[in-house]
mmCIF file with all atom_site columns, C-alpha atoms in Angstrom:
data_model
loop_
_atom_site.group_PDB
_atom_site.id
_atom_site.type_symbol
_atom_site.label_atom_id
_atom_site.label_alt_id
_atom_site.label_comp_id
_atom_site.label_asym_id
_atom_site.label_entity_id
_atom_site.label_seq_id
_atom_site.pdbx_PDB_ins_code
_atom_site.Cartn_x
_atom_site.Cartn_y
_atom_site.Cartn_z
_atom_site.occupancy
_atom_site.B_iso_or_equiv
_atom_site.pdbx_formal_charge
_atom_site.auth_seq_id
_atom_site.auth_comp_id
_atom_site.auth_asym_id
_atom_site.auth_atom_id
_atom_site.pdbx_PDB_model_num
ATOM 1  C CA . UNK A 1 1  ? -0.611  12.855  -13.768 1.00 69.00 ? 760 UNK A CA 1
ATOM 2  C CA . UNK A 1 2  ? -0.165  15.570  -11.240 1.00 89.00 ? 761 UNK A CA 1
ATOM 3  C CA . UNK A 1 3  ? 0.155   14.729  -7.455  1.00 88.00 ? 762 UNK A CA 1
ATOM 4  C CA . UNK A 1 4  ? -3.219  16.375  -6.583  1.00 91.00 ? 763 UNK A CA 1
ATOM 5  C CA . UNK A 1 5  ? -5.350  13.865  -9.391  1.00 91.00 ? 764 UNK A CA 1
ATOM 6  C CA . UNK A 1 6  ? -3.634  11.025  -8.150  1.00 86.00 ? 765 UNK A CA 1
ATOM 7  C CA . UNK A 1 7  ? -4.309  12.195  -4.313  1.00 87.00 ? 766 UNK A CA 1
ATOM 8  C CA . UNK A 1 8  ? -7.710  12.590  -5.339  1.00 92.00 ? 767 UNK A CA 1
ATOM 9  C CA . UNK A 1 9  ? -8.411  9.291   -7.829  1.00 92.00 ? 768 UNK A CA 1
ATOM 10 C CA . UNK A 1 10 ? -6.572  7.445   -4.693  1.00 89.00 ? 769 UNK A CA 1
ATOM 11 C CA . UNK A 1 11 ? -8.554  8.986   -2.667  1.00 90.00 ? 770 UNK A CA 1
ATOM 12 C CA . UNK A 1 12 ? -11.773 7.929   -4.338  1.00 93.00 ? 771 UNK A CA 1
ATOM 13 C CA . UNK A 1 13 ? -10.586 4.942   -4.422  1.00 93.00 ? 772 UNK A CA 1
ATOM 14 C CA . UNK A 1 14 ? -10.734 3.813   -1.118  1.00 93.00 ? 773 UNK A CA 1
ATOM 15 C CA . UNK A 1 15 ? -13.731 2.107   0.070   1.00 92.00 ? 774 UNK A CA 1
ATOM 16 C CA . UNK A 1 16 ? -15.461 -1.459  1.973   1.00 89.00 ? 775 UNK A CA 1
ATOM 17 C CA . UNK A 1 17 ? -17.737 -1.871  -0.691  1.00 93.00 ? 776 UNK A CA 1
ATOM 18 C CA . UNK A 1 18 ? -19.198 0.056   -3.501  1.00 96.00 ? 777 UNK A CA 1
ATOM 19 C CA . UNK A 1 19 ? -21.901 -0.801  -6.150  1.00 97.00 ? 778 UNK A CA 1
ATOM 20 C CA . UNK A 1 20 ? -20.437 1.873   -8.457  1.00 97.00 ? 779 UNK A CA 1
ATOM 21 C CA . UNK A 1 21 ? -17.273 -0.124  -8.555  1.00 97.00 ? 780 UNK A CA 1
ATOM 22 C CA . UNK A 1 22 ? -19.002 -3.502  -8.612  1.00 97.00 ? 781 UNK A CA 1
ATOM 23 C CA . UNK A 1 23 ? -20.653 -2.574  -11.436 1.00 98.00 ? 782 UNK A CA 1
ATOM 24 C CA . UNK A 1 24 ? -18.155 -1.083  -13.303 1.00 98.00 ? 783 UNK A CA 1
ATOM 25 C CA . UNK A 1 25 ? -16.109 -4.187  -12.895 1.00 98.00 ? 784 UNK A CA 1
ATOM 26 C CA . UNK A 1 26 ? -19.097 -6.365  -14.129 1.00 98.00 ? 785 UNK A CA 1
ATOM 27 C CA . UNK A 1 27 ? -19.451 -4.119  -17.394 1.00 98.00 ? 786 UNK A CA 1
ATOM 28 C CA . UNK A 1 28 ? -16.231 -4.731  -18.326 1.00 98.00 ? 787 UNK A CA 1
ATOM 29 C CA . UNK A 1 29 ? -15.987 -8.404  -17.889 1.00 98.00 ? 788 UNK A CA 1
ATOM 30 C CA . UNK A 1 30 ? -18.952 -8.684  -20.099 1.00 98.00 ? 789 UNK A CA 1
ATOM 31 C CA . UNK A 1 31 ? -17.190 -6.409  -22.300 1.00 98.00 ? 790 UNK A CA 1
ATOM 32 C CA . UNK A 1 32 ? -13.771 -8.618  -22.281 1.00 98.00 ? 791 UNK A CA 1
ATOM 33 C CA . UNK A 1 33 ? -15.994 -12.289 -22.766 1.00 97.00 ? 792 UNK A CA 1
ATOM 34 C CA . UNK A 1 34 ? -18.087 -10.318 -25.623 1.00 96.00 ? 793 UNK A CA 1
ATOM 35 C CA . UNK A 1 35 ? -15.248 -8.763  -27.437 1.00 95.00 ? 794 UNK A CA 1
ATOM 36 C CA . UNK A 1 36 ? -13.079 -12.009 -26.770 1.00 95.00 ? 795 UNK A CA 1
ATOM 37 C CA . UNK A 1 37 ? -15.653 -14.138 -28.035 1.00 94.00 ? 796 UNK A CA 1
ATOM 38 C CA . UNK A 1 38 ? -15.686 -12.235 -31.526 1.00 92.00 ? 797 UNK A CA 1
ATOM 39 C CA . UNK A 1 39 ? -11.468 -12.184 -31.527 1.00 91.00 ? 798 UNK A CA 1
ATOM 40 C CA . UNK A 1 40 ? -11.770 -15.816 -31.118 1.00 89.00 ? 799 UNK A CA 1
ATOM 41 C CA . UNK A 1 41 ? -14.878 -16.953 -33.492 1.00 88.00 ? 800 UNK A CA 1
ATOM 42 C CA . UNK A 1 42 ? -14.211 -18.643 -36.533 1.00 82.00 ? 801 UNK A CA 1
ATOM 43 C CA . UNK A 1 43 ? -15.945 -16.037 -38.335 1.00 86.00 ? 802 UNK A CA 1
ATOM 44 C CA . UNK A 1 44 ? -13.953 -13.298 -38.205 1.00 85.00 ? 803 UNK A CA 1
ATOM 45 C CA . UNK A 1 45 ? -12.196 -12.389 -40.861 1.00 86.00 ? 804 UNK A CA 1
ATOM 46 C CA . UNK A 1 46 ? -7.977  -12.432 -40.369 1.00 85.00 ? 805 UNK A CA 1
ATOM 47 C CA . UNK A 1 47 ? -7.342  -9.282  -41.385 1.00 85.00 ? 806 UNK A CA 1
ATOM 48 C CA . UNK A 1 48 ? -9.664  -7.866  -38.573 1.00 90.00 ? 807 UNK A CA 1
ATOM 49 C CA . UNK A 1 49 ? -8.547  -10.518 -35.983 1.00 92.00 ? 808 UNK A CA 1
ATOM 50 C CA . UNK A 1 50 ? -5.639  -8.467  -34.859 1.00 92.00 ? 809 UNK A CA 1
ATOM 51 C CA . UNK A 1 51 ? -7.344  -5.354  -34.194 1.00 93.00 ? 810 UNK A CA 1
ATOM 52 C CA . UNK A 1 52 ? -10.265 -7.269  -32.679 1.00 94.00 ? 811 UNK A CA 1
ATOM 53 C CA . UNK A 1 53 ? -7.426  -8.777  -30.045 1.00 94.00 ? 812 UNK A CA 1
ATOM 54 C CA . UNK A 1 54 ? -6.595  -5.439  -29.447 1.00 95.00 ? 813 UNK A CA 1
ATOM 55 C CA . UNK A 1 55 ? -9.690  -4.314  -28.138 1.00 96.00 ? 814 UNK A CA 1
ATOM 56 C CA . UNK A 1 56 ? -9.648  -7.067  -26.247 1.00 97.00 ? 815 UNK A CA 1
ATOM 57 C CA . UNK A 1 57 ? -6.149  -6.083  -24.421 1.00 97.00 ? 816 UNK A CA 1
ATOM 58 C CA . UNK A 1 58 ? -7.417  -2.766  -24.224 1.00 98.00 ? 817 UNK A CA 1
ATOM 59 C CA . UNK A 1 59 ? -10.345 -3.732  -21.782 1.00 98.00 ? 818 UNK A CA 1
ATOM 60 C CA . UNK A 1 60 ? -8.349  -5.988  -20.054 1.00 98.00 ? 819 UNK A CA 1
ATOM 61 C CA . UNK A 1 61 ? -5.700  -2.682  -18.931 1.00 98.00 ? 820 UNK A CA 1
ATOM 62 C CA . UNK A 1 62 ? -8.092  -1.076  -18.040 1.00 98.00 ? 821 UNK A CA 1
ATOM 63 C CA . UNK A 1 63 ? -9.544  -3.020  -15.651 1.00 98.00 ? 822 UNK A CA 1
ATOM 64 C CA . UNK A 1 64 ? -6.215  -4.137  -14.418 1.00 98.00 ? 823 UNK A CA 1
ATOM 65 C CA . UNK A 1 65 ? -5.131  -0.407  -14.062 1.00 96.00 ? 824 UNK A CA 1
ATOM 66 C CA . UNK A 1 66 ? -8.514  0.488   -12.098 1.00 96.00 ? 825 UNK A CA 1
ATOM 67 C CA . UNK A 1 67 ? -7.251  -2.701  -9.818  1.00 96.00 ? 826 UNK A CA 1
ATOM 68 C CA . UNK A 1 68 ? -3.791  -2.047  -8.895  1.00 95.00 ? 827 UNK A CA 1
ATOM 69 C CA . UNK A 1 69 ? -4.697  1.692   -8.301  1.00 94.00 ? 828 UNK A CA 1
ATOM 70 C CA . UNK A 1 70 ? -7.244  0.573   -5.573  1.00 95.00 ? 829 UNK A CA 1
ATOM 71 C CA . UNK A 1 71 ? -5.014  -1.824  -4.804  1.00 94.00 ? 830 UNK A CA 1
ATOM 72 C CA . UNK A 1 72 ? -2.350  0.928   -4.196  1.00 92.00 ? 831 UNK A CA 1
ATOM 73 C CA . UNK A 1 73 ? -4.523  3.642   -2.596  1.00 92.00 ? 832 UNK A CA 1
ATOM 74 C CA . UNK A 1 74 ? -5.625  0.722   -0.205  1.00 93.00 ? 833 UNK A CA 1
ATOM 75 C CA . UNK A 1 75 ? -1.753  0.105   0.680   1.00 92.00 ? 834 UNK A CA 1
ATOM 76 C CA . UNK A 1 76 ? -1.308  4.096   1.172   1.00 88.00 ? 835 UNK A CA 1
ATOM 77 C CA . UNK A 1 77 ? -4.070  4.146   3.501   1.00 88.00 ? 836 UNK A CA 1
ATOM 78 C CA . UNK A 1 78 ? -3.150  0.690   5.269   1.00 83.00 ? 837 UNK A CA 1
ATOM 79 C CA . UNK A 1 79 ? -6.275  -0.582  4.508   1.00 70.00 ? 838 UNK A CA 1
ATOM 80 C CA . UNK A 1 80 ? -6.393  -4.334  2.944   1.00 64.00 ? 839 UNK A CA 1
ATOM 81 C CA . UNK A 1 81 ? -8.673  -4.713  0.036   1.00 60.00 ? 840 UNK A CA 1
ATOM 82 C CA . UNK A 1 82 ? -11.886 -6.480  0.882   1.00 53.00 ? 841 UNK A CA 1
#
């Protein structure tokens, strides 16, 4: 990532509150329990169980990445997150 996106997704970052964010956070927790709840149903088949997990991961660094960059930008700006 070049210096001047991550100056500018830090940037954007940085914030009291923010429905945008709270929302986006929301969406994908009801992403992770809906996709988790399939990976973990006795329905699924095996064979698909794996990938199905994977998704599951795959929302889960996401939303972890979105949180330590905030996280970070907040540190860069000596701001605490809130």
């Amino acid at each position: 990532m070049s210096e001047e996106i991550k100056h500018k997704v830090q940037n954007s970052l940085v914030f009291h509150q923010s429905d945008l964010w709270d929302s986006v956070m929301w969406i994908l927790d009801e992403a992770y329990k809906a996709e988790a709840g399939v990976a973990f149903s006795q329905s699924i088949d095996e064979s698909k169980r794996a990938h199905q997990c994977g998704r599951v991961d795959g929302i889960s660094f996401v939303k972890d990445l979105l949180e330590s960059t905030r996280i970070e930008a907040l540190k860069n700006t000596n701001r605490n997150k809130t």
